[in-house]
PDB file of C-alpha atoms in Angstrom:
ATOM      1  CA  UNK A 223      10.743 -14.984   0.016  1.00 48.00           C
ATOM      2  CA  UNK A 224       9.552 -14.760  -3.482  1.00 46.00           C
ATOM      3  CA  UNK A 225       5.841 -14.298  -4.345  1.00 49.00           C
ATOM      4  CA  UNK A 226       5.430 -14.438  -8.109  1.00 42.00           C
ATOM      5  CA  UNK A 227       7.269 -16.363 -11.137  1.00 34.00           C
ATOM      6  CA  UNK A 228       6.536 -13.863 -13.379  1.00 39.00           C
ATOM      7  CA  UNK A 229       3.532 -11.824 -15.294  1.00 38.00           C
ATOM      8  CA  UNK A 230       2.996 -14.581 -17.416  1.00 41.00           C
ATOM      9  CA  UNK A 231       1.838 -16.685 -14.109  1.00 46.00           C
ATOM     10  CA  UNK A 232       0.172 -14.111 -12.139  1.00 47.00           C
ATOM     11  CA  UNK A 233      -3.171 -15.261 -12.632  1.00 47.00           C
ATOM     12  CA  UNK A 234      -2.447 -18.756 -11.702  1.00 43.00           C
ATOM     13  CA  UNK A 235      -0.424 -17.790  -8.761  1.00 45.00           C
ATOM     14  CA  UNK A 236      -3.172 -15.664  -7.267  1.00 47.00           C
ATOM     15  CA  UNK A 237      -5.594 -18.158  -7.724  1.00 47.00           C
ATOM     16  CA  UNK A 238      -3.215 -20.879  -6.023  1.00 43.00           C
ATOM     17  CA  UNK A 239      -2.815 -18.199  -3.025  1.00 51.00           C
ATOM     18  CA  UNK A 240      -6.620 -17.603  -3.272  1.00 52.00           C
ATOM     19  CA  UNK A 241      -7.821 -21.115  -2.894  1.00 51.00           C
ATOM     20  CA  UNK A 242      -5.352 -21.885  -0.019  1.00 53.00           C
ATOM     21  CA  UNK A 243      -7.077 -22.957   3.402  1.00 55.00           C
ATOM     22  CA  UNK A 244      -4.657 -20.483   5.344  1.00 76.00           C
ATOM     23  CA  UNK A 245      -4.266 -16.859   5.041  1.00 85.00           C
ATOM     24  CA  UNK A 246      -1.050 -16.029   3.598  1.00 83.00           C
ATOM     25  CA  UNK A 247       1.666 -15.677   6.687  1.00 79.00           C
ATOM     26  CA  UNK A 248      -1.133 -17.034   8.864  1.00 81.00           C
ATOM     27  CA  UNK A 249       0.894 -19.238  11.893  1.00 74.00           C
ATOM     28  CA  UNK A 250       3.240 -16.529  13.080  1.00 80.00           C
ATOM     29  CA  UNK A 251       2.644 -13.730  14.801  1.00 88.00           C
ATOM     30  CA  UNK A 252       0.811 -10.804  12.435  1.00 95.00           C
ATOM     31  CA  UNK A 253       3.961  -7.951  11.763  1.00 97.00           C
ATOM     32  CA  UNK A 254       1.108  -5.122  12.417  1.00 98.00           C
ATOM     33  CA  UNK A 255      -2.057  -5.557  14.639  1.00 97.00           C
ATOM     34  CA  UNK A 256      -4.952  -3.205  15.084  1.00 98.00           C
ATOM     35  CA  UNK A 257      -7.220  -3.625  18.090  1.00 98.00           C
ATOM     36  CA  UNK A 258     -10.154  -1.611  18.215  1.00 98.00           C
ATOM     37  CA  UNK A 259      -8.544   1.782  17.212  1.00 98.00           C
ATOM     38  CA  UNK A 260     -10.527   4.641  18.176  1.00 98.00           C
ATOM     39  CA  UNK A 261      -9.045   7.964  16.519  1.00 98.00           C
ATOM     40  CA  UNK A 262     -10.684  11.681  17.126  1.00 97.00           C
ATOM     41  CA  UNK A 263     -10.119  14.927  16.013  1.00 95.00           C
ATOM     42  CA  UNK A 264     -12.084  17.162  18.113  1.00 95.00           C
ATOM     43  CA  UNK A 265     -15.899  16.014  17.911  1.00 94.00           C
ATOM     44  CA  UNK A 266     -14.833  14.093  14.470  1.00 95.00           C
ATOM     45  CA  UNK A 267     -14.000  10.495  14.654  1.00 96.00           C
ATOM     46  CA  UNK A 268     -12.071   9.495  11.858  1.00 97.00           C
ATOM     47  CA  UNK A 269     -12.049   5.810  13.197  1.00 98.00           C
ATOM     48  CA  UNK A 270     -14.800   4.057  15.468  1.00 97.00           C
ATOM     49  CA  UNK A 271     -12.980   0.924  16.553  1.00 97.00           C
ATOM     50  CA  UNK A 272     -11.057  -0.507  13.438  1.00 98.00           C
ATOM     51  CA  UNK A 273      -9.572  -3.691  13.648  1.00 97.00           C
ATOM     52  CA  UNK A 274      -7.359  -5.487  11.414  1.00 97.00           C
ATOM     53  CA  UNK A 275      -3.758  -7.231  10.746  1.00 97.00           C
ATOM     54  CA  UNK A 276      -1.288  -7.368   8.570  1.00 97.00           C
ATOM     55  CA  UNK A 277       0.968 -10.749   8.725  1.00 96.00           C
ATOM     56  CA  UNK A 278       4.713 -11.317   7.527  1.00 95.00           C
ATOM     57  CA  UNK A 279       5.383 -11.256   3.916  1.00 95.00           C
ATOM     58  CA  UNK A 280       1.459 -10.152   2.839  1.00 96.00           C
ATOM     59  CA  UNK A 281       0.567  -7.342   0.649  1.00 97.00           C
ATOM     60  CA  UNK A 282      -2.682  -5.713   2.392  1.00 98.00           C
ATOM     61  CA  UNK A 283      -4.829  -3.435   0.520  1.00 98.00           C
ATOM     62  CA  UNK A 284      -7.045  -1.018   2.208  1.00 98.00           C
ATOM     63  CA  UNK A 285      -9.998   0.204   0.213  1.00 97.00           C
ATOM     64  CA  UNK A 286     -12.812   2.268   0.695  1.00 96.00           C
ATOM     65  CA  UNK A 287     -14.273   5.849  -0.295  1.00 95.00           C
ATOM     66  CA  UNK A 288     -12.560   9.061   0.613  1.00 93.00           C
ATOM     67  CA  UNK A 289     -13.142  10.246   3.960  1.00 93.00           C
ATOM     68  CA  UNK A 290     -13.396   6.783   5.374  1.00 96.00           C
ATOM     69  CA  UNK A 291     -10.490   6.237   7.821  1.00 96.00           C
ATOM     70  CA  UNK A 292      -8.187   4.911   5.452  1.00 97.00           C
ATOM     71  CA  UNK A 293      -5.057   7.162   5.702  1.00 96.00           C
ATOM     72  CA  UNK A 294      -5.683   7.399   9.240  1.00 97.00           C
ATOM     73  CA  UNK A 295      -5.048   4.202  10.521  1.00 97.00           C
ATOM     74  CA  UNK A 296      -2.034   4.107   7.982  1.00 96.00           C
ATOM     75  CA  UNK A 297      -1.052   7.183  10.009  1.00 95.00           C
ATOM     76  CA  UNK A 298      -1.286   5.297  13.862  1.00 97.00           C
ATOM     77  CA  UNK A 299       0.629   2.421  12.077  1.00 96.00           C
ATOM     78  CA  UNK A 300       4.120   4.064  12.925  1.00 93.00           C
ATOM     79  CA  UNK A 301       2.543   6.754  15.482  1.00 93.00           C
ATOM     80  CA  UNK A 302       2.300   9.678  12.965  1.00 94.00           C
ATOM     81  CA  UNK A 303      -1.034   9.908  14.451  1.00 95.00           C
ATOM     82  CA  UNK A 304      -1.568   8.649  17.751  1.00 95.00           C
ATOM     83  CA  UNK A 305      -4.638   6.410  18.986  1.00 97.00           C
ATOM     84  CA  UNK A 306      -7.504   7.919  20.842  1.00 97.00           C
ATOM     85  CA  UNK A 307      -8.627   4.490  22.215  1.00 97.00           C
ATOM     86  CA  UNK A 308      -7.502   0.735  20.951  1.00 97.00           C
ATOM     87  CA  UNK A 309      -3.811  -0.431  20.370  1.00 97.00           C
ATOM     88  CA  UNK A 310      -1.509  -0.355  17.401  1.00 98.00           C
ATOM     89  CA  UNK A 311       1.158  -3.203  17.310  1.00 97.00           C
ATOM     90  CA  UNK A 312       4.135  -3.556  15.395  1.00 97.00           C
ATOM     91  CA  UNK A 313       6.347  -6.631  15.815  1.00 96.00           C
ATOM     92  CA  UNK A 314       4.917  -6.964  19.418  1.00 94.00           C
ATOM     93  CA  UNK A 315       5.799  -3.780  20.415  1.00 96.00           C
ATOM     94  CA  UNK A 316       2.640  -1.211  21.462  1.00 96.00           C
ATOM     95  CA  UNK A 317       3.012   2.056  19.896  1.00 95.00           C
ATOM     96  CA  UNK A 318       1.001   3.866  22.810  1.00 92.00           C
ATOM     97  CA  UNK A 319       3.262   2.378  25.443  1.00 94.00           C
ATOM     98  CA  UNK A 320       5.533   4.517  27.470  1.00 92.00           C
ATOM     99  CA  UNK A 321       8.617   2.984  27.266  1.00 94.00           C
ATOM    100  CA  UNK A 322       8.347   2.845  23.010  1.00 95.00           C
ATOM    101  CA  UNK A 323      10.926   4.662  21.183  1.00 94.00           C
ATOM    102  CA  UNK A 324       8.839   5.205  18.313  1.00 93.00           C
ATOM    103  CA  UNK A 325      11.448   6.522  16.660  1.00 92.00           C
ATOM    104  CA  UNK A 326      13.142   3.187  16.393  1.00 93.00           C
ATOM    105  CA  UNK A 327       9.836   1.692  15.492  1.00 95.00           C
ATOM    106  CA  UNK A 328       9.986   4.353  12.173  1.00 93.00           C
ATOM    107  CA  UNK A 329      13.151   3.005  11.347  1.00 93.00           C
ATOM    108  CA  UNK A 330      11.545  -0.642  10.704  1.00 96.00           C
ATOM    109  CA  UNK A 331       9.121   1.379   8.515  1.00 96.00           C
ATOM    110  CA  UNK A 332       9.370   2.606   5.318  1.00 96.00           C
ATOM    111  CA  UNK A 333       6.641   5.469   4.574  1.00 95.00           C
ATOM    112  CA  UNK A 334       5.367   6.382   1.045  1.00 96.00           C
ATOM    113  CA  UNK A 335       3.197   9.174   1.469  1.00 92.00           C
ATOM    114  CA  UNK A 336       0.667  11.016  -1.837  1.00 90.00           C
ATOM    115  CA  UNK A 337       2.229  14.135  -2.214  1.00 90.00           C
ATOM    116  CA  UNK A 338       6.149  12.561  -2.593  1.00 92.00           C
ATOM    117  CA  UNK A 339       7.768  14.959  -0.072  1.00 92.00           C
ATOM    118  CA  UNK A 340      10.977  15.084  -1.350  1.00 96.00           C
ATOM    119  CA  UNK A 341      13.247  17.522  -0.481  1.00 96.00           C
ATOM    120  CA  UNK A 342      13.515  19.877  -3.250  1.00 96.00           C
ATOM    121  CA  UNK A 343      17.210  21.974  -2.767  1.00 97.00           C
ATOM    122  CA  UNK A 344      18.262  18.069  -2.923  1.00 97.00           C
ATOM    123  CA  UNK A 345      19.309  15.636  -6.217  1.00 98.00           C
ATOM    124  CA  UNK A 346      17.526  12.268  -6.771  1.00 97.00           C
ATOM    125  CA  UNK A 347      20.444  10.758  -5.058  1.00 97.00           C
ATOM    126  CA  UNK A 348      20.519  13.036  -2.090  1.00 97.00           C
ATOM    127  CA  UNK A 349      17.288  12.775  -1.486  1.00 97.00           C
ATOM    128  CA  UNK A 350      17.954   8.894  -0.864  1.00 97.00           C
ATOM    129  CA  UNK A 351      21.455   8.957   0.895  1.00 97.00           C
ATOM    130  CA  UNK A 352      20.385  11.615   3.601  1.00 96.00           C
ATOM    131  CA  UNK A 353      18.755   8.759   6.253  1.00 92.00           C
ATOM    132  CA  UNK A 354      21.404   6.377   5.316  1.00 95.00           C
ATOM    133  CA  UNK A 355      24.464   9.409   6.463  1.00 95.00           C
ATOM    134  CA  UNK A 356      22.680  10.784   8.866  1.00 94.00           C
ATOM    135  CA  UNK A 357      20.212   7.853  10.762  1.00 92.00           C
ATOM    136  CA  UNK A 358      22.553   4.290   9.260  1.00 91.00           C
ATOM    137  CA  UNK A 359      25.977   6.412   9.906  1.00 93.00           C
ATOM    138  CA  UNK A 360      26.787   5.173   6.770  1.00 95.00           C
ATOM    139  CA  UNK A 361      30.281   6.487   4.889  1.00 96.00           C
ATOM    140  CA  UNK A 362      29.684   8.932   2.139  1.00 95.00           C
ATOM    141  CA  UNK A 363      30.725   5.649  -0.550  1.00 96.00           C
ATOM    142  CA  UNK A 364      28.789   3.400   1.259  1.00 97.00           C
ATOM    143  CA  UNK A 365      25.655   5.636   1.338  1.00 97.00           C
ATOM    144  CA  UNK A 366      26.304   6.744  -2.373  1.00 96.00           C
ATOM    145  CA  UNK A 367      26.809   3.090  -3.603  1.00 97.00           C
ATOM    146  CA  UNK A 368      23.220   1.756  -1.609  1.00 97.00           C
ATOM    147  CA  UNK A 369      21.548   4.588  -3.156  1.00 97.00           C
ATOM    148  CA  UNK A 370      22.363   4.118  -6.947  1.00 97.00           C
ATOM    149  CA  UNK A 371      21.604   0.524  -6.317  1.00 97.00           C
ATOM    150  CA  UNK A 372      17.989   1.474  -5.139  1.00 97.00           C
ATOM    151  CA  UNK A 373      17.936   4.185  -8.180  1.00 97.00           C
ATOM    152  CA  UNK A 374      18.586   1.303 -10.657  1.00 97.00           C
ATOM    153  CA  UNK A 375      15.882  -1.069  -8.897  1.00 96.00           C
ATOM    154  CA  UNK A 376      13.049   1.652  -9.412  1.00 97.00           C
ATOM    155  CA  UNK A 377      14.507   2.529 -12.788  1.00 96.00           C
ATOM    156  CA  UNK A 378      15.614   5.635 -12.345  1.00 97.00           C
ATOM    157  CA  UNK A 379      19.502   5.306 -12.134  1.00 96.00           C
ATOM    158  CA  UNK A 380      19.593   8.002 -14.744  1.00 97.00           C
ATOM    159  CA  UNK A 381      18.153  10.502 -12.799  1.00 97.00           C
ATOM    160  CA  UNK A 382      20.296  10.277  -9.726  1.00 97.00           C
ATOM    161  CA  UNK A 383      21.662  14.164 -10.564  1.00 97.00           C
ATOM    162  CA  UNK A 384      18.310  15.393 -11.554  1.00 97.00           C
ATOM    163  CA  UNK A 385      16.294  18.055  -8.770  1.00 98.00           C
ATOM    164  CA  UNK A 386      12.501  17.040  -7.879  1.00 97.00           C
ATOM    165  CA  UNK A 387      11.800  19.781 -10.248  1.00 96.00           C
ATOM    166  CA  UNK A 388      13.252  18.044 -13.071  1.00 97.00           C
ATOM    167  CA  UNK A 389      11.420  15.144 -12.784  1.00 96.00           C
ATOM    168  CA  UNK A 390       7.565  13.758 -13.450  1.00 95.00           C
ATOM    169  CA  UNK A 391       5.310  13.125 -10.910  1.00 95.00           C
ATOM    170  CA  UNK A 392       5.845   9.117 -11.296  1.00 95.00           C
ATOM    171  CA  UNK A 393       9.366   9.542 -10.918  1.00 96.00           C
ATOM    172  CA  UNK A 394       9.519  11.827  -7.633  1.00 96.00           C
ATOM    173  CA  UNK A 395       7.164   8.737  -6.383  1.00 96.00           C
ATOM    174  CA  UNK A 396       9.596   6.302  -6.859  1.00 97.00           C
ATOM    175  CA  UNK A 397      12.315   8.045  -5.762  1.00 97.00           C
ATOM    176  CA  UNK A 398      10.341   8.178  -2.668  1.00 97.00           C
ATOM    177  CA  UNK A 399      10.220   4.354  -2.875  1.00 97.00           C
ATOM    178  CA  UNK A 400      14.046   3.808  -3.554  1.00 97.00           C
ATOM    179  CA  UNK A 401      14.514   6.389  -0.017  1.00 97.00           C
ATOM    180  CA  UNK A 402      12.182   4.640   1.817  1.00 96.00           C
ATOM    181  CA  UNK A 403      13.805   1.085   0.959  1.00 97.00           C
ATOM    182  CA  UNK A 404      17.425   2.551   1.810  1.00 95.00           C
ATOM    183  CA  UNK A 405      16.359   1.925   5.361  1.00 93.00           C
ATOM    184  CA  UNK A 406      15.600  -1.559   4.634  1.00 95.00           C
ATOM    185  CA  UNK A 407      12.384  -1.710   6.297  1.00 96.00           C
ATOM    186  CA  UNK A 408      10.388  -4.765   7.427  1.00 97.00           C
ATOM    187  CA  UNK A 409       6.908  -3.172   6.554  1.00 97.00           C
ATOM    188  CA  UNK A 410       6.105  -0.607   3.988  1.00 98.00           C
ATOM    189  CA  UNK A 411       3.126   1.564   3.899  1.00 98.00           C
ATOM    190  CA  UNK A 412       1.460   3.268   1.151  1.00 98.00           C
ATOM    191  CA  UNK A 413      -0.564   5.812   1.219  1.00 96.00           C
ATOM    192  CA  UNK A 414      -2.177   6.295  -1.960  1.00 95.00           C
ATOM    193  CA  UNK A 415       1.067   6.760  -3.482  1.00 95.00           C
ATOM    194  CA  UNK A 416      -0.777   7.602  -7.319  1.00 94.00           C
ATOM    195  CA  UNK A 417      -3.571   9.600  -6.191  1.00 92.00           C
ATOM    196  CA  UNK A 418      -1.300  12.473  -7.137  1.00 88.00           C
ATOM    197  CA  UNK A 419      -0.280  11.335 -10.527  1.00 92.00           C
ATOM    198  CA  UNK A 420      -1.222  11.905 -14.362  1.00 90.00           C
ATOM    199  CA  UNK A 421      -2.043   8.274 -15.575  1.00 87.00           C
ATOM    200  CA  UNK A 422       0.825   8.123 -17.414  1.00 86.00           C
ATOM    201  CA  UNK A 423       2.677   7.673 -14.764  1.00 92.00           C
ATOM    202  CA  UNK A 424       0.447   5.541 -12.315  1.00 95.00           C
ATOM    203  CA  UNK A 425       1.492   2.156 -14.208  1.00 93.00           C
ATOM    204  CA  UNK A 426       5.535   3.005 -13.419  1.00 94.00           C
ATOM    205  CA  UNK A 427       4.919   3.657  -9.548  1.00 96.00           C
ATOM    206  CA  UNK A 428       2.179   0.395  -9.935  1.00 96.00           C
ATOM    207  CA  UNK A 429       4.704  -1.911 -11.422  1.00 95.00           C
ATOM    208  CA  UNK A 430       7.485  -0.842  -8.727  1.00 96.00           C
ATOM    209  CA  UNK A 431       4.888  -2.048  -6.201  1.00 97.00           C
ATOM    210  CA  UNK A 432       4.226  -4.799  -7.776  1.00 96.00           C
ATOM    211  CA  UNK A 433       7.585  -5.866  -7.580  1.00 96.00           C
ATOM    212  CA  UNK A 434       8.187  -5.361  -4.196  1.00 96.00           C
ATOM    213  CA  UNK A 435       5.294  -7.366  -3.771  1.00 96.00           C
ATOM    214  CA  UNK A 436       6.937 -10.537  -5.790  1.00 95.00           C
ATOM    215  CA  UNK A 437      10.056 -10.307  -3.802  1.00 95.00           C
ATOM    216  CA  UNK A 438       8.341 -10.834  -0.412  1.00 94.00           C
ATOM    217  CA  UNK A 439       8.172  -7.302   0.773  1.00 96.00           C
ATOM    218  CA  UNK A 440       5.337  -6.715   3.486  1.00 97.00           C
ATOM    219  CA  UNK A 441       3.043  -3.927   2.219  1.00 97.00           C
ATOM    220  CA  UNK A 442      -0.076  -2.169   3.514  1.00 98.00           C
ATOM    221  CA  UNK A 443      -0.925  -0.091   0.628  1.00 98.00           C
ATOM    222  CA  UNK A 444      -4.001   2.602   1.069  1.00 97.00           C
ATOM    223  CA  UNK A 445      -4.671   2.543  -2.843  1.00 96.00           C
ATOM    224  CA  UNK A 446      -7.897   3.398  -5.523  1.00 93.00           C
ATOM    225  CA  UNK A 447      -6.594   1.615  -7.939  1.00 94.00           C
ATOM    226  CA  UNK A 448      -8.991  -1.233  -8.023  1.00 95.00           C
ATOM    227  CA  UNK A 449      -7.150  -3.312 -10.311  1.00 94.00           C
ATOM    228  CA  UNK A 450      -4.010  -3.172  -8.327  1.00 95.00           C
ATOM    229  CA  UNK A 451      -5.954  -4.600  -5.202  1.00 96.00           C
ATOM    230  CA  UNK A 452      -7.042  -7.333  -7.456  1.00 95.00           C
ATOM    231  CA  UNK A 453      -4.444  -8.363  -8.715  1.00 95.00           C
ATOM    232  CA  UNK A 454      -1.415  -8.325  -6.555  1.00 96.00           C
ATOM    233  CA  UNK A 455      -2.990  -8.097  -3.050  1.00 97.00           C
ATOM    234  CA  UNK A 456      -3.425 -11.514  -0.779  1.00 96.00           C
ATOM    235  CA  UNK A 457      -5.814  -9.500   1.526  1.00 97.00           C
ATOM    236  CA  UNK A 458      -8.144  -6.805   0.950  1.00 97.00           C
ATOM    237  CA  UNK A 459      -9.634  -4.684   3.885  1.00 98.00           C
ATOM    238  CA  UNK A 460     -12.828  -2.928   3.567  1.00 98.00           C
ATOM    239  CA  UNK A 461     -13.319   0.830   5.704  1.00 98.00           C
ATOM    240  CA  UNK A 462     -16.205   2.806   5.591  1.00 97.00           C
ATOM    241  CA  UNK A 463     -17.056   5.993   7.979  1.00 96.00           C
ATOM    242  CA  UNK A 464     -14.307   4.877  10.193  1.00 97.00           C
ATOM    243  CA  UNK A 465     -14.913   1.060  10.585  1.00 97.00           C
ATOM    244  CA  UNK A 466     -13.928  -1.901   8.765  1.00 98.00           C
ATOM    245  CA  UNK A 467     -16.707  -3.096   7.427  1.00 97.00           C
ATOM    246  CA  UNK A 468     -15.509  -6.508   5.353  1.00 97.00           C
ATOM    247  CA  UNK A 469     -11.909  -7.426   4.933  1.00 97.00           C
ATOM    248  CA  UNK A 470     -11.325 -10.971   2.726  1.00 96.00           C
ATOM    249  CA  UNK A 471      -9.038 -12.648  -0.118  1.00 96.00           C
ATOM    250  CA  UNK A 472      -9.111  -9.839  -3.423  1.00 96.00           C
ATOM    251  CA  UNK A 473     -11.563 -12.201  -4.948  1.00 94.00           C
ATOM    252  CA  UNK A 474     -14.212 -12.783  -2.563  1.00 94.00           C
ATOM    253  CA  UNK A 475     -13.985  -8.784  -1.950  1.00 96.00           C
ATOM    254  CA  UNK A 476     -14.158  -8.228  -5.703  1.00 95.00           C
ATOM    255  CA  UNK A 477     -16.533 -11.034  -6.626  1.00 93.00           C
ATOM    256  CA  UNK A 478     -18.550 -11.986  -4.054  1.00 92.00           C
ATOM    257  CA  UNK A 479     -18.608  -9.117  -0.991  1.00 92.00           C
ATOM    258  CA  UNK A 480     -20.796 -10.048   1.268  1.00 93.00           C
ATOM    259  CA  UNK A 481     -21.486  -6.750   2.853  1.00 95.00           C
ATOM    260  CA  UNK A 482     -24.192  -4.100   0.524  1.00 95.00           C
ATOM    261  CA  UNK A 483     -21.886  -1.542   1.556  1.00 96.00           C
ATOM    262  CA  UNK A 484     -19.080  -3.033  -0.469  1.00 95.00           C
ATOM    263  CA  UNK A 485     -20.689  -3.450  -3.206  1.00 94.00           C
ATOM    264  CA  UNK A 486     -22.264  -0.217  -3.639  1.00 93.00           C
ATOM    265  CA  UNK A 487     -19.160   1.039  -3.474  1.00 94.00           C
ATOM    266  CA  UNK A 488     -17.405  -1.083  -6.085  1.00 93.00           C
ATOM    267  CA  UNK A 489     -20.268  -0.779  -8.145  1.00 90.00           C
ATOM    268  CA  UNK A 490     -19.444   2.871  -8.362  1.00 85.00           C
ATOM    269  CA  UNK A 491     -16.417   2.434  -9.447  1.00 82.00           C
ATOM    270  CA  UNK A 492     -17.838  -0.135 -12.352  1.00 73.00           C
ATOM    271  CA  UNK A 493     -15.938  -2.927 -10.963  1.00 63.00           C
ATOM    272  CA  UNK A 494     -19.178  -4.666 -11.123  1.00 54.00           C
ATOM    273  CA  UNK A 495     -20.514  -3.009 -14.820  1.00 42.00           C
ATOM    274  CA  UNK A 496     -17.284  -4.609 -16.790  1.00 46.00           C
ATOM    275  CA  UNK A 497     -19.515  -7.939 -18.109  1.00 43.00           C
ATOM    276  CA  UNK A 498     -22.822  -5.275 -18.282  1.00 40.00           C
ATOM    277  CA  UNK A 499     -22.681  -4.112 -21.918  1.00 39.00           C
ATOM    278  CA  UNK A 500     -21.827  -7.905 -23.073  1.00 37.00           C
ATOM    279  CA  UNK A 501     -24.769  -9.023 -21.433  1.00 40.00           C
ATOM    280  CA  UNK A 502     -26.605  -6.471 -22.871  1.00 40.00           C
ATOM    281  CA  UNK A 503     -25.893  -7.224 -25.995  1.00 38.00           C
ATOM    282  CA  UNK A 504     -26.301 -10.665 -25.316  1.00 40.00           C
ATOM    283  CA  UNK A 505     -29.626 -11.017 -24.168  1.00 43.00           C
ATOM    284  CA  UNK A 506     -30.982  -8.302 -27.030  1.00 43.00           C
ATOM    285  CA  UNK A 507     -29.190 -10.891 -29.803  1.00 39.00           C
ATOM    286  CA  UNK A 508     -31.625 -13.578 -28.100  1.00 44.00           C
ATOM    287  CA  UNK A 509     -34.554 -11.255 -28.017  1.00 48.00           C
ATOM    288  CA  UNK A 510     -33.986 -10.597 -31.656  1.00 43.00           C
ATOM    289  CA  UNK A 511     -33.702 -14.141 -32.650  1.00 44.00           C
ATOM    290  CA  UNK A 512     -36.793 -14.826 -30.698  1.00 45.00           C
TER     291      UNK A 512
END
């Protein structure tokens, strides 16, 4: 399935996809459902009944202030965490149900966390052929050959002999990609995979993403990066102290959110202050020529 033509038409493809009457991947089954999901840690409840889906093919972005819920419910999405109260779905399978092997369930996941986690006495290429030897059963040539194919995709097939240590913050990220895609998941989750980078780097790790994205991949990306959510999501989810409090297409989020909440918090961001200092100038050119 392929999203996007190229950057040239982004704009116009996202406003196609906006303007649609469906939701993108709307008519089969969501790939990820979350039904009133209750989460507690003690007398702290990081979620009070969140509910959202994710559907086939869709790149969801889940925004919101720190401390909301957000990494949480990225966390029950492959049973990291598990659910207080409510139901987490993947595929049609219940993650709090008994008879789940949720460790099958992980392997139809791929998992980018902030901090990388890479395992440091291991190369670039290692670090990506370990699940494929040890989980896939893969042959050491097999394993070696998927690995430097996924290297080359994030652009990093120069690096496959290079330690974590040797490499930037960017580039540990998307070697965490390229292992995570060796599985060849059906869903990938991100969880705020550039909160730990310089911004140097945040526009390589981006522009993997974004690529994923225009090849079809399913996402569900826990991101600050405004612009990103813009830009390449189809759907936009809203959480604030635990609940999701307005979830929509990127531009009625970014443009026209309906809920004060929202827009406070955008507006903190300046999302909302980009046209301000034209205006300003605008309407003091007017009271001049006046």
């Amino acid at each position: 399935m392929t999203r996007a033509v190229g950057l040239g038409d982004e704009n116009a493809a996202r406003t196609s996809r906006e303007e649609g009457q469906r939701r993108f991947g709307e008519g089969g089954p969501p790939i990820l459902t979350f039904e009133n999901v209750v989460k507690t840690y003690g007398r702290v409840k990081a979620l009070r009944g969140a509910s959202f889906h994710v559907n086939a093919g869709e790149v969801v972005c889940i925004i919101g202030p720190s401390g909301s819920g957000k990494s949480t419910i990225l966390r029950c999405a492959n049973g990291l965490e598990p659910v207080t109260s409510g139901s987490v779905m993947f595929a049609g399978i219940g993650l709090a149900d008994p008879k789940t092997k949720l460790r099958a369930v992980r392997q139809r996941m791929g998992m980018v966390f902030q901090n990388f986690e890479l395992f440091p006495h291991l190369t670039a290429l290692r670090n990506v052929t370990l699940a494929l030897r040890l989980v896939r059963n893969l042959s050491k040539e097999e394993a070696h050959a998927r690995a430097t194919e996924l290297l080359r995709k994030v652009g990093l097939a120069e690096k496959a002999g290079e330690y974590p240590s040797a490499l930037s913050g960017g580039q540990q990220q998307r070697v965490a990609i390229a292992r995570a895609l060796a599985m060849e998941p059906e869903l990938m989750l991100f969880d705020e995979p550039t909160s730990a980078l310089d911004p140097e780097t945040i526009g390589e790790v981006l522009n993997v993403m974004k690529r994923l994205a225009e090849e079809g991949m399913t996402m569900a990306v826990v991101t600050h990066e405004m612009d990103f959510a813009r830009r390449v999501a189809d759907w936009v989810v809203v959480f604030d102290e635990g609940r999701v409090i307005e979830q929509g297409r990127p531009r009625q989020i970014f443009e026209a959110g309906t809920v004060p909440r929202t827009r406070d918090f955008l507006s903190h961001l300046g999302w909302h202050d980009d046209d301000a200092p034209r205006q300003k100038r605008a309407a003091a050119k007017e009271d001049h020529e006046a």
